PDB file of C-alpha atoms and ligand atoms in Angstrom:
ATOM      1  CA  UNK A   1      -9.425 -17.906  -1.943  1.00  0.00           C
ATOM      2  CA  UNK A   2      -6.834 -15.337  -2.902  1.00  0.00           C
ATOM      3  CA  UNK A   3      -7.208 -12.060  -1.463  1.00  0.00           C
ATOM      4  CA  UNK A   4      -5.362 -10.485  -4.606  1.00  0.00           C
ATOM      5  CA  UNK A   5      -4.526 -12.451  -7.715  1.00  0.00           C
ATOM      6  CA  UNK A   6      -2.405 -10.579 -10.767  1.00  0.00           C
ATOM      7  CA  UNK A   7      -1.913 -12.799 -13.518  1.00  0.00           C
ATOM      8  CA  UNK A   8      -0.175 -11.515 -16.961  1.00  0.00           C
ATOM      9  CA  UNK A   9      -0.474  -7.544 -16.111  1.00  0.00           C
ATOM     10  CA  UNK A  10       0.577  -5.151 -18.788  1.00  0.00           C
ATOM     11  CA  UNK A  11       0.579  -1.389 -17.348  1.00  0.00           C
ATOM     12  CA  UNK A  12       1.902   2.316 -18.527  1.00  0.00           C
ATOM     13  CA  UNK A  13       0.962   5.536 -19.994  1.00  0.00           C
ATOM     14  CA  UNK A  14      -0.115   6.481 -23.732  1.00  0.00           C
ATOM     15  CA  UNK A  15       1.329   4.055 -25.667  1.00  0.00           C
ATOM     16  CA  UNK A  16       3.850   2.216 -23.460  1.00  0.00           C
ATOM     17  CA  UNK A  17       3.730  -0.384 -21.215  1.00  0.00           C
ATOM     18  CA  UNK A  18       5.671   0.266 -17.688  1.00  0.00           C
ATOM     19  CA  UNK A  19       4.760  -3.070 -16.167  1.00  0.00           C
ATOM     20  CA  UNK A  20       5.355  -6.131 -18.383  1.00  0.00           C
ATOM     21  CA  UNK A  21       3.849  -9.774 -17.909  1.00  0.00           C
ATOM     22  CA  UNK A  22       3.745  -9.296 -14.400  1.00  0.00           C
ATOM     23  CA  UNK A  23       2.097 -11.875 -12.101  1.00  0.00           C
ATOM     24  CA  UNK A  24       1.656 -12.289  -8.131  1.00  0.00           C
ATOM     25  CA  UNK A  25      -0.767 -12.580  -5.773  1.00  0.00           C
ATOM     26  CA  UNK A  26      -1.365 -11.622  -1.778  1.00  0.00           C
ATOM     27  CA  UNK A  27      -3.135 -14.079   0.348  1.00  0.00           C
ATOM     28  CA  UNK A  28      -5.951 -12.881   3.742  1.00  0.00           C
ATOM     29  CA  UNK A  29      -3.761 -11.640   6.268  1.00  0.00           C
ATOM     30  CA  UNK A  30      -0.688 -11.635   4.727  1.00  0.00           C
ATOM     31  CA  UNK A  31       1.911  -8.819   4.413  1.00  0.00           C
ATOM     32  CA  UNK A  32       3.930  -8.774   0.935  1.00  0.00           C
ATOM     33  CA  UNK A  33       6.200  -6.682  -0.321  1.00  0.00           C
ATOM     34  CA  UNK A  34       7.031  -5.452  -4.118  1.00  0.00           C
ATOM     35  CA  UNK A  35      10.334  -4.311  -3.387  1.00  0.00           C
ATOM     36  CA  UNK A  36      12.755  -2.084  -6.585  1.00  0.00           C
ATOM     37  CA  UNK A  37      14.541   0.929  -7.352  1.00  0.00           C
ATOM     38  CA  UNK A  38      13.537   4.185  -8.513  1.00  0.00           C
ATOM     39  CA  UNK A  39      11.860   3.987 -11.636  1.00  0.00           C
ATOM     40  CA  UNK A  40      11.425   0.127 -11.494  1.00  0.00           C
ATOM     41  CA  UNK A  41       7.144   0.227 -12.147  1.00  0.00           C
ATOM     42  CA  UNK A  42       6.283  -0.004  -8.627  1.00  0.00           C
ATOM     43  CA  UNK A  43       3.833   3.083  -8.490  1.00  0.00           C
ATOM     44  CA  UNK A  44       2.716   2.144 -12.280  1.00  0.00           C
ATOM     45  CA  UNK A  45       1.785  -1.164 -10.874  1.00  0.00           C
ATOM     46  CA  UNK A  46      -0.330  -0.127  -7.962  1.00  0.00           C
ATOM     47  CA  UNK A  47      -2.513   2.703  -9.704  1.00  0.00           C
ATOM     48  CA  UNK A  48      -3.148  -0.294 -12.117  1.00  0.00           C
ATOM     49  CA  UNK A  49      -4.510  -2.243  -9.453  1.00  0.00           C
ATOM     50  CA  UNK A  50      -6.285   0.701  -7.698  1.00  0.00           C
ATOM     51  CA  UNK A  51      -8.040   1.498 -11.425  1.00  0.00           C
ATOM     52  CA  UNK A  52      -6.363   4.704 -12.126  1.00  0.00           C
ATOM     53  CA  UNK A  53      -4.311   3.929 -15.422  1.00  0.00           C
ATOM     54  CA  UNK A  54      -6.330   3.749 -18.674  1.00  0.00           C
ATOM     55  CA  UNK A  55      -3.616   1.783 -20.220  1.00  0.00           C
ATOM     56  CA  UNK A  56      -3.910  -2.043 -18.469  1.00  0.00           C
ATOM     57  CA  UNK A  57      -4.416  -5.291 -19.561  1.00  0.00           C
ATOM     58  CA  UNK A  58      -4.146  -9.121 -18.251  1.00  0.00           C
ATOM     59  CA  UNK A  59      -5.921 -10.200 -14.999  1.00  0.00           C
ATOM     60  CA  UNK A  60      -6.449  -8.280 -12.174  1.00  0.00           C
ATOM     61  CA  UNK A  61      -9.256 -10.138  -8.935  1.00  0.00           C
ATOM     62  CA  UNK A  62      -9.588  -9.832  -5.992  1.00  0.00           C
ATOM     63  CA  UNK A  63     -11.434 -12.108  -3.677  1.00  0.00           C
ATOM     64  CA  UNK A  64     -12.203 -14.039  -6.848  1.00  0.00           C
ATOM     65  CA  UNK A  65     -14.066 -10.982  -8.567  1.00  0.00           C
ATOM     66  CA  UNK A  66     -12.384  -9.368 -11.890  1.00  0.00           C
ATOM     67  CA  UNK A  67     -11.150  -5.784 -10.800  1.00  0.00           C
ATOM     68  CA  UNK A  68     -10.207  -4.815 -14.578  1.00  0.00           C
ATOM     69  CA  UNK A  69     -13.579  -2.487 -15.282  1.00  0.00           C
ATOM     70  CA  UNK A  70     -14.643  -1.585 -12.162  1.00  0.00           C
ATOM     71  CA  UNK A  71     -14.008   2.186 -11.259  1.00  0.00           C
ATOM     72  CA  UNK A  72     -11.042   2.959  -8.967  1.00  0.00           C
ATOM     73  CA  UNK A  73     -14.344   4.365  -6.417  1.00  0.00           C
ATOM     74  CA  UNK A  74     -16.252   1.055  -6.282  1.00  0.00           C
ATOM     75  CA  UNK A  75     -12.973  -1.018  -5.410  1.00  0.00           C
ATOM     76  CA  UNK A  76     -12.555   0.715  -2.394  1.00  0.00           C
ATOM     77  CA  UNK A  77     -16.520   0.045  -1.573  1.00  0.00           C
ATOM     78  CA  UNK A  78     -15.398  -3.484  -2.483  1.00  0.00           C
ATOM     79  CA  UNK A  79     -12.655  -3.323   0.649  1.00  0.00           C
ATOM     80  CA  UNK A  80      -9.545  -2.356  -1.025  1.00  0.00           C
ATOM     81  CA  UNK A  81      -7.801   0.354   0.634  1.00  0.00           C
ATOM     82  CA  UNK A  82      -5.010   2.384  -0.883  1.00  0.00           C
ATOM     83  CA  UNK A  83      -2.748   4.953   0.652  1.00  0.00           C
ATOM     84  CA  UNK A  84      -0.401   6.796  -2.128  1.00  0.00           C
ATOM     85  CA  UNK A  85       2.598   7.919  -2.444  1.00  0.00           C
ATOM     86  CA  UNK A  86       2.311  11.714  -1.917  1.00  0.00           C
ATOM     87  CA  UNK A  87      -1.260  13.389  -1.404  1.00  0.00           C
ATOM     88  CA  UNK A  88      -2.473  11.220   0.663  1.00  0.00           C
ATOM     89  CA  UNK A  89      -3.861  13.615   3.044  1.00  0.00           C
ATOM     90  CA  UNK A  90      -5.973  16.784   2.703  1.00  0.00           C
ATOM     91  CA  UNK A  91      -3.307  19.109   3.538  1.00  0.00           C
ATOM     92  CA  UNK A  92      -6.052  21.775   4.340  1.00  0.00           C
ATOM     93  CA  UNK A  93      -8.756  19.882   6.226  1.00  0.00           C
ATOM     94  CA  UNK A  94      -8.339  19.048  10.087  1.00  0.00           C
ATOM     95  CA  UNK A  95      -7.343  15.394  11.089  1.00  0.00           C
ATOM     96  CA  UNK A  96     -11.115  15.376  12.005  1.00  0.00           C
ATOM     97  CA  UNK A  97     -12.471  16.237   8.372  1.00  0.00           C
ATOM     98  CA  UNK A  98     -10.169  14.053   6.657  1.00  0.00           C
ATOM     99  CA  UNK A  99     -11.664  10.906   8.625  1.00  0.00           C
ATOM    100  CA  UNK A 100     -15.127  12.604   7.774  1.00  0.00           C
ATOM    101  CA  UNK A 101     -14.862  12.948   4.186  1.00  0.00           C
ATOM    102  CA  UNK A 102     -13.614   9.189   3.608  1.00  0.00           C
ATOM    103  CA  UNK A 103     -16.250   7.590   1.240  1.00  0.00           C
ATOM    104  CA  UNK A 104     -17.738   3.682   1.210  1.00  0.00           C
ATOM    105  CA  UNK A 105     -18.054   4.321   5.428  1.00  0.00           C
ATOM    106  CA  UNK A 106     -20.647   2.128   6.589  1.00  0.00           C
ATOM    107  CA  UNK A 107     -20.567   3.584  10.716  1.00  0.00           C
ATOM    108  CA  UNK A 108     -18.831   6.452  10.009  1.00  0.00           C
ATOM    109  CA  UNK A 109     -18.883   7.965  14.159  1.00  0.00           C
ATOM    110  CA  UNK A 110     -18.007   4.548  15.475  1.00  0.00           C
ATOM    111  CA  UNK A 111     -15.543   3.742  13.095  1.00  0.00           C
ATOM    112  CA  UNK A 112     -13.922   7.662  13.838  1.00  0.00           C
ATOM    113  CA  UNK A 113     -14.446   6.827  17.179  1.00  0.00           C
ATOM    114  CA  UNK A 114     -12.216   3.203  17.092  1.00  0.00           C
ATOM    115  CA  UNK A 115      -9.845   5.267  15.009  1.00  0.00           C
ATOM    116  CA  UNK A 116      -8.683   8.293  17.252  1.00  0.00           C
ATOM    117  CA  UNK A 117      -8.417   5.768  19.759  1.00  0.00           C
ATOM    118  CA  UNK A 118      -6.411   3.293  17.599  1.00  0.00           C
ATOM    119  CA  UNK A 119      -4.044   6.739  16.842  1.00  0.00           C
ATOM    120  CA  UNK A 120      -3.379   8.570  20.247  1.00  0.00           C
ATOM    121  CA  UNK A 121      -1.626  11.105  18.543  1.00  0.00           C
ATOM    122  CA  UNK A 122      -4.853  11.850  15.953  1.00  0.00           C
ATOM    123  CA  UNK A 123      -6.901  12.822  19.160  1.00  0.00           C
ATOM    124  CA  UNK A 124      -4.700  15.011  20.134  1.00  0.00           C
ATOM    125  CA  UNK A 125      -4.492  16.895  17.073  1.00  0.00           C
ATOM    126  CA  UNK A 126      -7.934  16.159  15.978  1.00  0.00           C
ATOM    127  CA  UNK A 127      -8.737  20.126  15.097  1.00  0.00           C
ATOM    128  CA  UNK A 128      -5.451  20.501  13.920  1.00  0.00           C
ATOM    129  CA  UNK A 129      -5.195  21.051   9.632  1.00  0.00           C
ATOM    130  CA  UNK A 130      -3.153  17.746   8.545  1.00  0.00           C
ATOM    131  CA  UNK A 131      -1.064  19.746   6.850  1.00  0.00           C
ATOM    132  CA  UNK A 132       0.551  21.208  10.194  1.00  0.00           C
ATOM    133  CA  UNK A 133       0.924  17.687  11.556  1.00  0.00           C
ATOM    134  CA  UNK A 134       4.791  16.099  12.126  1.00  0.00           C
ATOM    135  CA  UNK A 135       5.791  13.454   9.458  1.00  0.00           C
ATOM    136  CA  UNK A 136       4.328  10.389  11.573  1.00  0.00           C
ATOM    137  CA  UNK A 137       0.881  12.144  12.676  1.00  0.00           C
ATOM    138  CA  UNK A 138       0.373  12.608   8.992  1.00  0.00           C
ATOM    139  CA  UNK A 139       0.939   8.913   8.045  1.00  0.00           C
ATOM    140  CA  UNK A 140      -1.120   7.875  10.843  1.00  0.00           C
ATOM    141  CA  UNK A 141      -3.570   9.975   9.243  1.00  0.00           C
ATOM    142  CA  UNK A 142      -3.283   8.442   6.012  1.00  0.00           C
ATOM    143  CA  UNK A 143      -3.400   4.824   7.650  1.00  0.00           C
ATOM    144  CA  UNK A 144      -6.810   6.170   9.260  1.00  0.00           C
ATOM    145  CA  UNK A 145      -8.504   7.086   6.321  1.00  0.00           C
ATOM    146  CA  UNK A 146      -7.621   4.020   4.878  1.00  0.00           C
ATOM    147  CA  UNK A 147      -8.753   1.632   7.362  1.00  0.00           C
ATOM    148  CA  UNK A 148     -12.495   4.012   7.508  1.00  0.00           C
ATOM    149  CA  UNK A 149     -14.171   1.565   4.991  1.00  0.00           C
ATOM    150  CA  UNK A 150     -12.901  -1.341   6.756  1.00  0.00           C
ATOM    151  CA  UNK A 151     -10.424  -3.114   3.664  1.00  0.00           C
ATOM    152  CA  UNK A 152      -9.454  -6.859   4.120  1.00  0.00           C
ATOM    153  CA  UNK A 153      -6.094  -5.435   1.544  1.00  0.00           C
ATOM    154  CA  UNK A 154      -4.401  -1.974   1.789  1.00  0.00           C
ATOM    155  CA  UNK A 155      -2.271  -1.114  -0.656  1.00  0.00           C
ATOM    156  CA  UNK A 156       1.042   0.927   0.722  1.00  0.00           C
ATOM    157  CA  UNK A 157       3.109   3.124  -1.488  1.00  0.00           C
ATOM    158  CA  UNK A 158       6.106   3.931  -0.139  1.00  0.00           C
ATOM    159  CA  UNK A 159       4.712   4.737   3.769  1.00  0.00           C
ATOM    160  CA  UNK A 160       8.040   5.129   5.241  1.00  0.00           C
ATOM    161  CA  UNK A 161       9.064   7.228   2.393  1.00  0.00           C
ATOM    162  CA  UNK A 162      10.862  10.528   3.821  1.00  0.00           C
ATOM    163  CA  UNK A 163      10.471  10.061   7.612  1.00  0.00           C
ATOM    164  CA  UNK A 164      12.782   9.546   9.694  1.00  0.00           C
ATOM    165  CA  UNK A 165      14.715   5.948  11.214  1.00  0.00           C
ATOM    166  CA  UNK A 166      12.218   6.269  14.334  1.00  0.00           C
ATOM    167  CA  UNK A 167       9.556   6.884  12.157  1.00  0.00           C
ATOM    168  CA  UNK A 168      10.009   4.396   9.947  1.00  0.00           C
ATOM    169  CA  UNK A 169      10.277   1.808  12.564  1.00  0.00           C
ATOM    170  CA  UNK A 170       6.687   3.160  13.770  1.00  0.00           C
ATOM    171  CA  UNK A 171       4.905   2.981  10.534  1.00  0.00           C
ATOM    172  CA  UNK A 172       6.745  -0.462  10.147  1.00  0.00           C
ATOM    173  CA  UNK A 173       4.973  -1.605  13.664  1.00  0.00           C
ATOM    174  CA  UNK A 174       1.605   0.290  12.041  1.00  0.00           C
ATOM    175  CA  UNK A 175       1.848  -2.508   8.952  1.00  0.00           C
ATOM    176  CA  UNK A 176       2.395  -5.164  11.566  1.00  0.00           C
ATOM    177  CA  UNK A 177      -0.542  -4.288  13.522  1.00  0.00           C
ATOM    178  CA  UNK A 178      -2.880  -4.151  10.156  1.00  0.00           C
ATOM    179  CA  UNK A 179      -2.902  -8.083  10.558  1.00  0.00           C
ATOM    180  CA  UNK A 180      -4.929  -8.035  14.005  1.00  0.00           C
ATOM    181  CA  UNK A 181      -7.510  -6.185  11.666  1.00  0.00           C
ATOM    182  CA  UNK A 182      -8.131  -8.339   9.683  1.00  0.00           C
ATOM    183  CA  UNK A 183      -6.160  -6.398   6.848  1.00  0.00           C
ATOM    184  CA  UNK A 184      -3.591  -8.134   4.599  1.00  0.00           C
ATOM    185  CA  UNK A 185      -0.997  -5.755   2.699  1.00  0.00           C
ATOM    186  CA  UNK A 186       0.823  -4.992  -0.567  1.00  0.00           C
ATOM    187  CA  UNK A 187       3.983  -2.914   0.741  1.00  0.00           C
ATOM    188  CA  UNK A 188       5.836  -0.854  -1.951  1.00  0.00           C
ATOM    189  CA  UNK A 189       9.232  -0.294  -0.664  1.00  0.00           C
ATOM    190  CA  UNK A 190      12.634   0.931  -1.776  1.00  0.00           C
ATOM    191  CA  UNK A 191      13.384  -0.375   1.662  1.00  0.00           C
ATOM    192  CA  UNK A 192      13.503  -3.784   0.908  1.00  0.00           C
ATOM    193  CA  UNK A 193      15.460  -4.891   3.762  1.00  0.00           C
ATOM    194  CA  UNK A 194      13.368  -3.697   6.429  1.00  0.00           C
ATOM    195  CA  UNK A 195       9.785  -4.037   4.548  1.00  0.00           C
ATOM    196  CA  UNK A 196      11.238  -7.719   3.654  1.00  0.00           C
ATOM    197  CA  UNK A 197      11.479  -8.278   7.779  1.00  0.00           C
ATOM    198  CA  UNK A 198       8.082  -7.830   8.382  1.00  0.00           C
ATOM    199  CA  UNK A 199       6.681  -9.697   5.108  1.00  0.00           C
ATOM    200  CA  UNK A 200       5.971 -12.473   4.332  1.00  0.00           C
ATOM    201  CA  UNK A 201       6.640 -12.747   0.739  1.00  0.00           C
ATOM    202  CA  UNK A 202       8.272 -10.406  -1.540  1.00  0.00           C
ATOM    203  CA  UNK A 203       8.580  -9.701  -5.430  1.00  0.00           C
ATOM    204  CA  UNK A 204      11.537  -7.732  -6.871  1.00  0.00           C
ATOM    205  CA  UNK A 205      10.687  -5.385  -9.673  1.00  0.00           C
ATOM    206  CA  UNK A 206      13.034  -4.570 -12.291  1.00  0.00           C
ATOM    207  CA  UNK A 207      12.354  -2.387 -14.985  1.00  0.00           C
ATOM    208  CA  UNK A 208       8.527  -3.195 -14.435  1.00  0.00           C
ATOM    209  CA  UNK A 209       8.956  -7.314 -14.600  1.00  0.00           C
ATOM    210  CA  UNK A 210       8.977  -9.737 -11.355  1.00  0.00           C
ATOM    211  CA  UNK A 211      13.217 -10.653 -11.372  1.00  0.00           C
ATOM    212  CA  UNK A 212      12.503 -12.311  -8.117  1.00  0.00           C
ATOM    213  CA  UNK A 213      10.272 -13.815  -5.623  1.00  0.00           C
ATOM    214  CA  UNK A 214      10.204 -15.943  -2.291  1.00  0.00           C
ATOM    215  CA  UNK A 215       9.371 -16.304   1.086  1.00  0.00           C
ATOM    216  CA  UNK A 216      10.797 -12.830   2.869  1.00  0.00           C
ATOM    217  CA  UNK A 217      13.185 -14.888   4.899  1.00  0.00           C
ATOM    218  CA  UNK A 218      14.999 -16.571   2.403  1.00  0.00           C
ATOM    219  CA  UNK A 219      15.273 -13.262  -0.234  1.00  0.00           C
ATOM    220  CA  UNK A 220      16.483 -11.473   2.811  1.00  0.00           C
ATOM    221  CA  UNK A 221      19.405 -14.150   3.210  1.00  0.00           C
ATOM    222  CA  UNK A 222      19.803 -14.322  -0.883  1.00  0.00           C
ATOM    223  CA  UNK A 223      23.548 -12.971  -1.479  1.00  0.00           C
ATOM    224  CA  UNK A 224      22.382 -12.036  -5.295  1.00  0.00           C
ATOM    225  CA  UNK A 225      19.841  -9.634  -2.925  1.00  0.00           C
ATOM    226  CA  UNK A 226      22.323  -8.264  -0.872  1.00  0.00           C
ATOM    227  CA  UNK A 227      23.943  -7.127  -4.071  1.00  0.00           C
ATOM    228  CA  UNK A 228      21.373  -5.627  -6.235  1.00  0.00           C
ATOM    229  CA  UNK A 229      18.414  -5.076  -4.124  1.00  0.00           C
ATOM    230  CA  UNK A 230      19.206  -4.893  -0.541  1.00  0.00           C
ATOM    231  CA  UNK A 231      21.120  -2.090  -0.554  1.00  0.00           C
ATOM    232  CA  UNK A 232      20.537   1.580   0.824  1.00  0.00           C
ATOM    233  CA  UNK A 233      19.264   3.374  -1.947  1.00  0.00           C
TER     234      UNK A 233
HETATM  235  N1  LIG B 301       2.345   9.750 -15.597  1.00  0.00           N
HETATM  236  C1  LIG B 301       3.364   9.186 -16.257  1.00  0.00           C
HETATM  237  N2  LIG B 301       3.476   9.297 -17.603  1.00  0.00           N
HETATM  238  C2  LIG B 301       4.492   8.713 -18.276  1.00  0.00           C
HETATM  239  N3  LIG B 301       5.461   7.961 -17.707  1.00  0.00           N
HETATM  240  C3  LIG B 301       5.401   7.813 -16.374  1.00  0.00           C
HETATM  241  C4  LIG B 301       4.360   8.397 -15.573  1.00  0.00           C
HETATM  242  N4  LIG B 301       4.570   8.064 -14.284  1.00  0.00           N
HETATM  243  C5  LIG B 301       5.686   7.308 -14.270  1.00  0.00           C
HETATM  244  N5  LIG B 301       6.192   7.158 -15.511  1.00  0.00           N
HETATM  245  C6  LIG B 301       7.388   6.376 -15.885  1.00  0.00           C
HETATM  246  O1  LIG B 301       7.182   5.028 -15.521  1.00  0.00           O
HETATM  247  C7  LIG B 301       8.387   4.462 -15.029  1.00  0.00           C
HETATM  248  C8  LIG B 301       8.125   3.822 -13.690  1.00  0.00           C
HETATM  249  O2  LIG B 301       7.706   4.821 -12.766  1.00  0.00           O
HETATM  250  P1  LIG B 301       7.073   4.450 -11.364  1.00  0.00           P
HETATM  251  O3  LIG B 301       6.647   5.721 -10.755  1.00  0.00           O
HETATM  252  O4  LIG B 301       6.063   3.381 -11.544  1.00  0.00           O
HETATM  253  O5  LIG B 301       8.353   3.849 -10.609  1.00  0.00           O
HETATM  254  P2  LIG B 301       8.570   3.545  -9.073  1.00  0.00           P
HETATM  255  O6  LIG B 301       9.143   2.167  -9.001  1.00  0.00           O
HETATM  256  O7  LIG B 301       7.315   3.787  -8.324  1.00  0.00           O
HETATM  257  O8  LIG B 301       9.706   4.575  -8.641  1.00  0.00           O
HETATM  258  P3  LIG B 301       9.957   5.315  -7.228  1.00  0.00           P
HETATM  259  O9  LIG B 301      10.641   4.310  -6.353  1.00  0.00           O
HETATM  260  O10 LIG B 301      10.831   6.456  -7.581  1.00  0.00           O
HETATM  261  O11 LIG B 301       8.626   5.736  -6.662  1.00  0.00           O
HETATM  262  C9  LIG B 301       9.412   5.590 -14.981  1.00  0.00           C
HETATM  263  O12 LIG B 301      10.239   5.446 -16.122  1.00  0.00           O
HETATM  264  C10 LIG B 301       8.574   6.830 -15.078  1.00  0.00           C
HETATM  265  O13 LIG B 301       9.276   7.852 -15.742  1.00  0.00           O
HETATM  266 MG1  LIG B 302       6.814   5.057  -6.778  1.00  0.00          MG
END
């Protein structure tokens, strides 16, 4: 079974649709990216899936069971994990609180526990407010609090967003590692070129539809990519 099926997705705001007649799907354990430029629907597209939109239609399950209805709350109880694009930590709690006030937790000291010792740097700075910590601690943080309620998908908007080339190569390695637990991925990327190397699929957005999709290896050597989508934006 599918992890995450999308068939025939309409998404936007009032009374226009961002995302149009947009299909893919993510299978258990596998890392896919959704790959555009600015503006393309990729952030409209993911707060559809994650429930937040009021304006959605088409067909939206995961694991088999219809998504479209069920509050963006239950779906993380239901083992969907989703880090956003900005806010994604409590600027003004401590590393500590944010793992403490992450909801659907079955063991919630065991799984802090595995967590600061996944994330070497979070011990350290375990007391420390989040919103003192360096670019990296803070996405480490955010990759924490996502994996609390133990998701078999996360849902990554933009994670290397704003950090720096050694950063992004570490939060790259991060996604990688999300495999070993158990935790397939739906990578939103203006970095298509590197997110593409360590996917496994990828779908190009353009102006909210699917332009293209294949297996990462062969959009990565597609010269119409290079062109368009491959670039440095
Ligand atoms: N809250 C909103 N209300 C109305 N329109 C919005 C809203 N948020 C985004 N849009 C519009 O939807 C379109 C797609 O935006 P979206 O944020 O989904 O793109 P994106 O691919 O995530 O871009 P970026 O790479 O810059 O994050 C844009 O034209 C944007 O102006
Ligand atoms: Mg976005």
């Amino acid at each position: 079974m599918s992890t995450l099926t999308v068939a025939n997705l309409y998404a936007g705001y009032g009374d226009v649709d961002i995302v149009t007649d947009l299909s893919l799907r993510v299978e258990p354990l596998e890392i896919v990216t959704i790959a555009g430029t600015n503006g393309s629907g990729k952030s409209t597209l993911v707060k559809g899936l994650m429930g937040l939109l009021k304006r959605i239609r088409g067909r939206v399950d995961f694991e088999g069971t219809s998504l479209l209805g069920v509050p963006g709350e239950r779906r993380i109880h239901m083992g969907i994990a989703y880090v956003p694009q900005v806010n994604n930590v409590f600027a003004s709690l401590t590393v500590l609180e944010n793992l403490q006030v992450v909801e659907g937790v079955s063991d919630r000291r065991r799984r802090m526990a595995e967590m600061l010792d996944r994330f070497p740097a979070l011990q350290e700075r375990r007391s420390t407010k989040a919103g003192a910590l360096s670019g990296g601690e803070r996405q480490q943080l955010a990759f924490a609090r996502a994996l609390m309620a133990s998701p078999r998908l996360m849902i990554l908007d933009e994670p290397t967003a704003a950090l720096s080339p050694a950063l992004v190569h570490e939060v790259l390695r991060l996604i990688t590692a999300l495999r070993g637990m158990g935790v397939a991925v739906l990578l939103v990327e203006q970095r298509a070129r590197q997110a593409l190397a360590i996917s496994d699929r990828g779908y190009i957005l353009d102006s909210g539809r699917v332009v293209i999709e294949d297996r990462a290896d062969r959009l990565l050597a597609d010269e119409r990519m290079a062109d368009l989508y491959l670039g440095e934006h």
